[in-house]
Coordinates of N, CA and C in Angstrom, one line a residue:
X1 N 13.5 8.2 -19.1 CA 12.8 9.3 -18.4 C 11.3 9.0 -18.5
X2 N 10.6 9.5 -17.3 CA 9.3 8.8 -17.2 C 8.1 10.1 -17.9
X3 N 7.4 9.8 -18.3 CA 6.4 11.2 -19.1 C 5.3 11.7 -17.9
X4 N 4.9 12.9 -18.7 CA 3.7 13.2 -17.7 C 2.8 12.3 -17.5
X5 N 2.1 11.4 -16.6 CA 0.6 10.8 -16.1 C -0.1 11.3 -17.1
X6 N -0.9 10.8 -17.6 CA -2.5 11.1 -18.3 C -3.2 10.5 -18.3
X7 N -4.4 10.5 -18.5 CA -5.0 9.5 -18.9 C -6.4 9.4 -18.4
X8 N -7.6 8.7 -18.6 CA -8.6 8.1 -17.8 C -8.8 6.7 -17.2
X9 N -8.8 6.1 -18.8 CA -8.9 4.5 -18.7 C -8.5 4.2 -17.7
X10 N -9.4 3.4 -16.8 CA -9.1 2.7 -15.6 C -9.0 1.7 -15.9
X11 N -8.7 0.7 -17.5 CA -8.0 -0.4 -17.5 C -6.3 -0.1 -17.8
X12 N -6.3 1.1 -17.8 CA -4.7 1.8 -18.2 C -4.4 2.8 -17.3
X13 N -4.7 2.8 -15.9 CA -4.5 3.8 -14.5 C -3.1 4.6 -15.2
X14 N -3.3 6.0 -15.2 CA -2.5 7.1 -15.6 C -1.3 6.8 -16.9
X15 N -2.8 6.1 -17.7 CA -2.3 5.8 -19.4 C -1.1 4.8 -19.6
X16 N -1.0 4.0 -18.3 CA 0.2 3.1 -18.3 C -0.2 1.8 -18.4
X17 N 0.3 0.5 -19.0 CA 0.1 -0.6 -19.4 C 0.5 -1.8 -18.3
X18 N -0.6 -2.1 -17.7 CA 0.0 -3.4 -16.6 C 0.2 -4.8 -17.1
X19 N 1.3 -5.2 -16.7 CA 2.0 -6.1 -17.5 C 2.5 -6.8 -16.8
X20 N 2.7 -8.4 -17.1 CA 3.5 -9.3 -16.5 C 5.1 -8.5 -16.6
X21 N 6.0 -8.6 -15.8 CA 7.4 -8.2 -15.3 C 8.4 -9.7 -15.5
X22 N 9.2 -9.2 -16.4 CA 10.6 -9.9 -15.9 C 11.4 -9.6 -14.9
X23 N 10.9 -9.6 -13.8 CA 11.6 -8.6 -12.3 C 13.2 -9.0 -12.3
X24 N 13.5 -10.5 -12.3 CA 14.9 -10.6 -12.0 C 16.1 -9.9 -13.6
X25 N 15.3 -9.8 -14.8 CA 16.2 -9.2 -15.8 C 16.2 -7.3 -15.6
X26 N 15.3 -6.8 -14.8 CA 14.1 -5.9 -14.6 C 14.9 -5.0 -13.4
X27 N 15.6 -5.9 -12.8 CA 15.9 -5.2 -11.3 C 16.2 -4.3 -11.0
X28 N 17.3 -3.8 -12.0 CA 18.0 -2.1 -11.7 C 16.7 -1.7 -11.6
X29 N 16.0 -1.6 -12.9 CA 15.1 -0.5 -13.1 C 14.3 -0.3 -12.1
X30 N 14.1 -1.4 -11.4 CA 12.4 -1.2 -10.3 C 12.9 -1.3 -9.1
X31 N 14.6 -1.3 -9.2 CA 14.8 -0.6 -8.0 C 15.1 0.4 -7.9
X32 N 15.4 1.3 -9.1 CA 15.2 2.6 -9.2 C 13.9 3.6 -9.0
X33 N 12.9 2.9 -9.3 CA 11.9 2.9 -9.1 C 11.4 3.3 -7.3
X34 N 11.9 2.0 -7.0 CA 11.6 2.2 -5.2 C 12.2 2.7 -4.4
X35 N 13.8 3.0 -5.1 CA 14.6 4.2 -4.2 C 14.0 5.3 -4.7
X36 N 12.9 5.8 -5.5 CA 12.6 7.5 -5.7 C 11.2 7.5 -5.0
X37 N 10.8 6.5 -4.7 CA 9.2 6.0 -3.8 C 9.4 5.5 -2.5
X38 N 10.3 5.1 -2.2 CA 10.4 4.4 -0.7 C 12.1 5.4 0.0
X39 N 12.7 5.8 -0.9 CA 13.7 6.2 -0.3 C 14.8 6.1 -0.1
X40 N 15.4 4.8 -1.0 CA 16.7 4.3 -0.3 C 18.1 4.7 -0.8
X41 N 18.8 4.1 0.1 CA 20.1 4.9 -0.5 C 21.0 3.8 -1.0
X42 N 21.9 3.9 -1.9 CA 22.9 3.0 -2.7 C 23.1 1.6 -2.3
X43 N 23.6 1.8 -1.4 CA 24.0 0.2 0.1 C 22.7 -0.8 0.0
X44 N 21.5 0.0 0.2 CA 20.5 -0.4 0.7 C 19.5 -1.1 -0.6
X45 N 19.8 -0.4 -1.9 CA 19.6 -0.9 -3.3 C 20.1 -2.1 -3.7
X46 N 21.6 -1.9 -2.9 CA 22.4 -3.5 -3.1 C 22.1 -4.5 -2.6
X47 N 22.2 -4.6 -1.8 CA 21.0 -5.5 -0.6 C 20.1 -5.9 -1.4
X48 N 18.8 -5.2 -1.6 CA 17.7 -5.4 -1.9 C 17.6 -6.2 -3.1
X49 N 18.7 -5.5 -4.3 CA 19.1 -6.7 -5.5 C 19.1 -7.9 -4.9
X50 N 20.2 -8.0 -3.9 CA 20.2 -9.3 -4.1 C 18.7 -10.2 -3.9
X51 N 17.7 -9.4 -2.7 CA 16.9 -10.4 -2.1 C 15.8 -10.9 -3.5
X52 N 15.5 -9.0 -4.1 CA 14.8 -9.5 -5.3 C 14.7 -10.5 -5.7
X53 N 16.4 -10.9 -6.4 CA 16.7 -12.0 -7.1 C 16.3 -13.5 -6.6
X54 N 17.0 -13.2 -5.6 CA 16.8 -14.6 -4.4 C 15.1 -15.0 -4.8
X55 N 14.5 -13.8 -4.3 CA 12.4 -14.0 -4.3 C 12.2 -14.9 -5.3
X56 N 12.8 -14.0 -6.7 CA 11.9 -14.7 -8.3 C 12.6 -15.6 -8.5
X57 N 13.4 -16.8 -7.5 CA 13.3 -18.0 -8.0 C 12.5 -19.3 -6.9
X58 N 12.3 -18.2 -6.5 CA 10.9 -19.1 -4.9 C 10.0 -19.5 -5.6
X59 N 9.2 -20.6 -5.6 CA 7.9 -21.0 -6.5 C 7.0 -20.3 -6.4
X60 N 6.1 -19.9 -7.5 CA 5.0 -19.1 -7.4 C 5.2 -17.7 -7.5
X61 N 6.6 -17.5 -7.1 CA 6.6 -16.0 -7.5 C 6.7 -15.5 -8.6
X62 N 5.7 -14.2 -8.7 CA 5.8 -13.5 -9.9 C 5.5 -12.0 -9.7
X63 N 5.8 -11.3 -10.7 CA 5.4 -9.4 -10.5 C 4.6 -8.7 -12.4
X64 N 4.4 -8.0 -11.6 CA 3.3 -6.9 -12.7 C 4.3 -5.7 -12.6
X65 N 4.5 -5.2 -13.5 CA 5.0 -3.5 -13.9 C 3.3 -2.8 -14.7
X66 N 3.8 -1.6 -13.8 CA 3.3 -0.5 -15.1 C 4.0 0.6 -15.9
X67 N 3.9 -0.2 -17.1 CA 4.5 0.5 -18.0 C 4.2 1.7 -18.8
X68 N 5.3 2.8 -19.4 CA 4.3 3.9 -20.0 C 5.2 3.4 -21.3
X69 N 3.8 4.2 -22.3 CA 3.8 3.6 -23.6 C 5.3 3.1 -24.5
X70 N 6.7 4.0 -23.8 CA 8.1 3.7 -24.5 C 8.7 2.3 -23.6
X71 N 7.8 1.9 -23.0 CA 8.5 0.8 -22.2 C 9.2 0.6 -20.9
X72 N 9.1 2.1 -20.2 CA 9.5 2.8 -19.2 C 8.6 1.7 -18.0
X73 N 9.3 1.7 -16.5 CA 8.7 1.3 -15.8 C 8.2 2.1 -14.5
X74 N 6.9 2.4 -14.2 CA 6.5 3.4 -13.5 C 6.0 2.9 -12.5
X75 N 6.1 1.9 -12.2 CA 6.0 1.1 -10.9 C 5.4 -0.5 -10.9
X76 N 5.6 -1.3 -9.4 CA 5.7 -2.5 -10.2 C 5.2 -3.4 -8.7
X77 N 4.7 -4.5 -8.5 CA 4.9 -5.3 -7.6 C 5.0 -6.8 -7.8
X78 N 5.1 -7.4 -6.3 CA 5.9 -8.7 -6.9 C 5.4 -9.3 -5.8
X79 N 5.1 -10.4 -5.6 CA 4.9 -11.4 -4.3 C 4.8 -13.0 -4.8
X80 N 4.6 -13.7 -4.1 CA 4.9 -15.3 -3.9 C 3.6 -15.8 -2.5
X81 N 3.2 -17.0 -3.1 CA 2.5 -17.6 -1.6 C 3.8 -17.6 -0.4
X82 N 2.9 -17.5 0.5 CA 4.1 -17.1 1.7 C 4.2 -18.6 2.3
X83 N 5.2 -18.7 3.1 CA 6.0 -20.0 3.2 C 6.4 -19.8 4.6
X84 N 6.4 -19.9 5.7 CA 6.7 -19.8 7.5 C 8.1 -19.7 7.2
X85 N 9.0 -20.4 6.2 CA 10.5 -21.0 6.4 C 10.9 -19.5 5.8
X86 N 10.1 -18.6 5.2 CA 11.2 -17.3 4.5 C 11.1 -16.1 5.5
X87 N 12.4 -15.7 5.3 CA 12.6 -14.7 6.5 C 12.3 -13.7 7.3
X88 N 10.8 -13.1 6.1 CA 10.1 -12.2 6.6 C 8.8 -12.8 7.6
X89 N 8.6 -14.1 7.5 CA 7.1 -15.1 8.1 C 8.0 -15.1 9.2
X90 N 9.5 -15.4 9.5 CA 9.9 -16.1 10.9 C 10.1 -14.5 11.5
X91 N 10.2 -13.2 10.8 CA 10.0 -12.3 11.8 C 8.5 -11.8 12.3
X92 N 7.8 -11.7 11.4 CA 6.5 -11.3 12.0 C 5.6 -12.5 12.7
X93 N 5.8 -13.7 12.9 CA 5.3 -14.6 13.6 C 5.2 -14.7 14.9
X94 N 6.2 -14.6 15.2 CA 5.6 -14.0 17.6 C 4.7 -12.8 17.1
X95 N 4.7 -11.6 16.9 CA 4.1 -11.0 16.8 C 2.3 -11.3 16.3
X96 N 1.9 -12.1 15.3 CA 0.9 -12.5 15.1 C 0.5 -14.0 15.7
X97 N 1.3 -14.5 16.5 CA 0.7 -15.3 17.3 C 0.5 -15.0 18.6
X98 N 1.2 -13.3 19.1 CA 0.6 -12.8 20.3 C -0.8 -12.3 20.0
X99 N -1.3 -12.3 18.9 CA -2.4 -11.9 18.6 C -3.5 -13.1 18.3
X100 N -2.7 -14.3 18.1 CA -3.9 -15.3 17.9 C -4.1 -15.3 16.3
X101 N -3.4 -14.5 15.6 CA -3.5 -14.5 13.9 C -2.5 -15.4 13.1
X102 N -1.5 -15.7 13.6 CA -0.7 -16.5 12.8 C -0.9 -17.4 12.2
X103 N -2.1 -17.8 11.7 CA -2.6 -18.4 11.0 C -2.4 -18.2 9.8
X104 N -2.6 -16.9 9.2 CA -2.7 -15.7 8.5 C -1.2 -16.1 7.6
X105 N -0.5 -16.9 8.4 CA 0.7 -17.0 7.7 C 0.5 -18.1 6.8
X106 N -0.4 -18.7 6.8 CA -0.5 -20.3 5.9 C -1.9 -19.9 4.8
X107 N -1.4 -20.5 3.6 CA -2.3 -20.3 2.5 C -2.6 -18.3 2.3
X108 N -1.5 -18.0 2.3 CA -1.8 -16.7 2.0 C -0.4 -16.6 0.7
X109 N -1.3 -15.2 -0.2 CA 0.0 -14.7 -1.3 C 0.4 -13.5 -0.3
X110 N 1.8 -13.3 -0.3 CA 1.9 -12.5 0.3 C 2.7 -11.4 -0.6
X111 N 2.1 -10.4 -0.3 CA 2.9 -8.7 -1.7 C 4.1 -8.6 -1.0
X112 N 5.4 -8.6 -1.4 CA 6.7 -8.5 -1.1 C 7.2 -6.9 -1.2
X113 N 6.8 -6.6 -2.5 CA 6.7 -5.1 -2.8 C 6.1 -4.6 -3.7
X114 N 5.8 -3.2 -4.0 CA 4.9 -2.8 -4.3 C 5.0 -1.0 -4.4
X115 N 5.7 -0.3 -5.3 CA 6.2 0.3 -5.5 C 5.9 1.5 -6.4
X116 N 5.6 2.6 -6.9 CA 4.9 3.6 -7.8 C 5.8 4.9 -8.0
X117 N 6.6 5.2 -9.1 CA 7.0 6.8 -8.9 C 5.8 7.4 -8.7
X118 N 6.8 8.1 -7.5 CA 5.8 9.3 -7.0 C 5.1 10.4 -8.3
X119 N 6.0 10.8 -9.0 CA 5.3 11.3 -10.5 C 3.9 10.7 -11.0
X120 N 3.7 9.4 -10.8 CA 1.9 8.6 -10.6 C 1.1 8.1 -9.7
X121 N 2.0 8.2 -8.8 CA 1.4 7.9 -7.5 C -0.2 8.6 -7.2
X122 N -0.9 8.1 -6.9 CA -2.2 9.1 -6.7 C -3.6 8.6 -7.9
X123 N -2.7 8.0 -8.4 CA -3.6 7.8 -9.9 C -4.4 6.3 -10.5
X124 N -4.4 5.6 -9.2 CA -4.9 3.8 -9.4 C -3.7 3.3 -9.9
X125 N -2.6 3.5 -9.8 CA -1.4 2.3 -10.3 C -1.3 1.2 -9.5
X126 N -1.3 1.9 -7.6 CA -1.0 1.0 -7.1 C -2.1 -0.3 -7.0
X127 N -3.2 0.6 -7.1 CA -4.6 -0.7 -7.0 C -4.5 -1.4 -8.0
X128 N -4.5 -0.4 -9.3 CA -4.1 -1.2 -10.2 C -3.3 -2.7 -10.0
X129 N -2.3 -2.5 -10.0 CA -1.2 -3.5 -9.8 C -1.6 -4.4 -8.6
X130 N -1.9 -4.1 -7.2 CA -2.3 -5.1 -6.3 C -3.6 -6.0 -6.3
X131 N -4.5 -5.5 -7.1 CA -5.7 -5.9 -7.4 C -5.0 -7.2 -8.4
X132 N -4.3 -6.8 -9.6 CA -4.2 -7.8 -10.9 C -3.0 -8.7 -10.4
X133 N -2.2 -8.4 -9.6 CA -1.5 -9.6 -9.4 C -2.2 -10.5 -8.2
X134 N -3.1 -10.0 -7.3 CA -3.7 -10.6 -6.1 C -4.9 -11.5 -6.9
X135 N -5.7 -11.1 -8.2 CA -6.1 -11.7 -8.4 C -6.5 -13.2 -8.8
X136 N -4.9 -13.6 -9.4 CA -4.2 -14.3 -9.7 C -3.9 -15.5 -8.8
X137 N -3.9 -15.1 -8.1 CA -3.2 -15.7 -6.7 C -4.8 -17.0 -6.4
X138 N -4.0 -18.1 -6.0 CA -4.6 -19.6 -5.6 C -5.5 -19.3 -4.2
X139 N -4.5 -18.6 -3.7 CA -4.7 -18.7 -2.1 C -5.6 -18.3 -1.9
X140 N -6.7 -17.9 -0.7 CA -7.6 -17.4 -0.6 C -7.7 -15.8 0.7
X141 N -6.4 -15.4 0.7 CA -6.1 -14.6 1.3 C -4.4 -14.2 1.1
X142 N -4.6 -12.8 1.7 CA -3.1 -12.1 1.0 C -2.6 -11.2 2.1
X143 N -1.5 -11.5 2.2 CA -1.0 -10.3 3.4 C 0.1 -9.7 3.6
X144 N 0.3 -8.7 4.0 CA 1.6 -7.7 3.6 C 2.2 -6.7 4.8
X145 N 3.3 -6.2 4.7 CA 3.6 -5.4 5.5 C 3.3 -3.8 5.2
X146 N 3.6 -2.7 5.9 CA 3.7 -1.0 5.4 C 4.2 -0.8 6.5
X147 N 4.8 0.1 6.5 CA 5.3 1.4 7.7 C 4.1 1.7 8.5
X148 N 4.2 1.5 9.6 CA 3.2 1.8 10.8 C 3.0 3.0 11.1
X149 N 2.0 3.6 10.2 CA 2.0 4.9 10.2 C 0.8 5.5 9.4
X150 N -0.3 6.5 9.2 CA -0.9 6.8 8.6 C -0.1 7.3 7.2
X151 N -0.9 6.7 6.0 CA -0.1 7.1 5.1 C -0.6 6.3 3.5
X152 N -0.6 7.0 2.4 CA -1.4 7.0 1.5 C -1.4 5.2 1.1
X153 N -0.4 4.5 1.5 CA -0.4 3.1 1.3 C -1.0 2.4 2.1
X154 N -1.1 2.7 3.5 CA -2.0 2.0 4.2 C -3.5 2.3 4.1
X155 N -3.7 3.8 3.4 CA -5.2 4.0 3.2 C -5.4 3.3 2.1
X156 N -4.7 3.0 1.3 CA -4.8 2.4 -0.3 C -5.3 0.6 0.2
X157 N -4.5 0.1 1.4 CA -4.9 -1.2 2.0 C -6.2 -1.1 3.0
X158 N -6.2 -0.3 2.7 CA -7.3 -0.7 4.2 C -8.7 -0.1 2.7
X159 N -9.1 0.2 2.1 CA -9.7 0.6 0.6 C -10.2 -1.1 0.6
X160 N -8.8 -1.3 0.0 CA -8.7 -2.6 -0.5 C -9.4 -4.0 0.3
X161 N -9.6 -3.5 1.6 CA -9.9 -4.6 2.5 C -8.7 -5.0 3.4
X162 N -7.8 -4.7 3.5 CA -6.6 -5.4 4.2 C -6.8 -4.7 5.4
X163 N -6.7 -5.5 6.9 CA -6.7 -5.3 7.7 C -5.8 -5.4 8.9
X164 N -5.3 -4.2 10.0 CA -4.2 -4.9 10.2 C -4.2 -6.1 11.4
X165 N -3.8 -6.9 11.6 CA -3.2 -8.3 12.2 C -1.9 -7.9 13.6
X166 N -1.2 -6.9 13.1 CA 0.0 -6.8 14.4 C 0.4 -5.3 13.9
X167 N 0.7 -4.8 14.4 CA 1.1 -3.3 14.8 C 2.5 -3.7 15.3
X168 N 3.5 -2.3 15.4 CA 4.9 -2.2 15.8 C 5.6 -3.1 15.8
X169 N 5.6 -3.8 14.6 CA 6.7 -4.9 13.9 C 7.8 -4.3 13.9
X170 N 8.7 -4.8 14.5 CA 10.3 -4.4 14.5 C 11.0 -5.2 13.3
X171 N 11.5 -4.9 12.5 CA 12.4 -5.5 11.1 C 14.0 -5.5 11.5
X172 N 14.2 -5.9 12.0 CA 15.9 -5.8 12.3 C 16.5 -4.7 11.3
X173 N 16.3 -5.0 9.9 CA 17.1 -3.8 9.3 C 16.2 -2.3 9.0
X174 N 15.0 -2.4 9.4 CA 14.3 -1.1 9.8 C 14.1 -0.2 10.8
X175 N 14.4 1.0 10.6 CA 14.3 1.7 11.9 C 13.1 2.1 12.0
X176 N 12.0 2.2 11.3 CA 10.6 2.1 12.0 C 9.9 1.2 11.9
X177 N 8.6 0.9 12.6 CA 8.2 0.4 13.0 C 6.5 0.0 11.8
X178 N 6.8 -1.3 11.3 CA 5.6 -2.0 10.3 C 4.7 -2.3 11.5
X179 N 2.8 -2.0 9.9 CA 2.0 -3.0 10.6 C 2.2 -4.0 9.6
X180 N 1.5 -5.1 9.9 CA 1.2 -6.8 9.4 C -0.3 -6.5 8.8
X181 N -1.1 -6.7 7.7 CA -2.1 -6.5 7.0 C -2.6 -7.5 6.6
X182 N -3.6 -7.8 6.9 CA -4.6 -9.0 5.6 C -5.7 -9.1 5.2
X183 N -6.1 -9.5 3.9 CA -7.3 -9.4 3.3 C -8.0 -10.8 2.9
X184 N -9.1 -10.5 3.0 CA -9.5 -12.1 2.0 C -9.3 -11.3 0.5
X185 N -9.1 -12.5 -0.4 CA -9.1 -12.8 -1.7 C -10.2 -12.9 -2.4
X186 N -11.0 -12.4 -3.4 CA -10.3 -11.1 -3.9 C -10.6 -10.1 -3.4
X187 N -9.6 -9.2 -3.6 CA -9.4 -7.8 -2.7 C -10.7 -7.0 -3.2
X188 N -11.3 -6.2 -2.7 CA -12.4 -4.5 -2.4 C -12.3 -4.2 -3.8
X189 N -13.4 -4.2 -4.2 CA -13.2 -3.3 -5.4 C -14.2 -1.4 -4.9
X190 N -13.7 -0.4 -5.5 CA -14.5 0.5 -4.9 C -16.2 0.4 -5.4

């Protein structure tokens, strides 16, 4: 069970510890995590294990949790340099080469997910966490998907510097509609 938020330290956003992640030993948990933040339902959890897993053995991939002090995980992200041949680059690519950006696809880390119980949400976790794993990153730019939609994650990206690149991205297994996002490296600090 996750505790109340507290806290100031903005090296510890809502008194939680950001931490390198064993994501693939990790998975139930932070997909419990993203079905109480993103929504999903059972079927959709299962799926997503799998891809998790599949991700953290791509090179370069790695993820950050934030942890509260019993070891609990309160939210977490995870990305890899992005690669044209993985499944999410060969869907959003017509789309960013109608735009002249598909570029965007080469030499970029790209955030895969990115995730916060709503119980902290509000409180720098997520910057937290996108800031410290983006900083990390070789590449000199980073880019990601959201729900096409105004909405505390897109304001959290566009803070950050991410900019969007393609609008009304159709996901075959989503029924709404992503923008495509990018920033140079390193990301906005406020």
């Amino acid at each position: 069970m996750l505790p109340t938020p507290g806290g100031d330290d903005p090296a510890r956003p809502a008194g939680l510890r950001i931490a390198p992640l064993d994501l693939a030993a990790r998975v139930d948990e932070a997909l419990r995590v993203q079905a109480v933040a993103f929504g999903l339902s059972e079927e959709e959890i299962g799926i997503r294990r799998y891809i998790v897993q599949r991700h953290m053995t791509c090179p370069g991939a790695r993820a950050l949790g934030a942890h509260t002090d019993d070891g609990a995980l309160a939210g977490f992200v995870y990305g890899m340099p992005n690669d044209r041949a993985h499944w999410w680059s060969t869907i959003v690519e017509p789309y960013l080469r109608a735009g002249g950006v598909d570029d965007w696809l080469d030499d970029s880390f790209v955030i895969t997910e990115l995730h916060v119980h709503p119980g902290f949400q509000g409180r720098g976790v997520g910057r937290a966490l996108i800031t410290r794993i983006t900083d990390s990153a070789a590449e000199p730019r980073s880019i990601l998907s959201a729900i096409d939609t105004d909405s505390p994650a897109r304001g959290l990206y566009a803070a950050l510097g991410y900019t969007d690149l393609a609008r009304k991205v159709h996901f075959p297994s989503a029924g709404l509609p992503y923008a495509v996002m990018g920033a140079p490296l390193p990301l906005r600090r406020p």
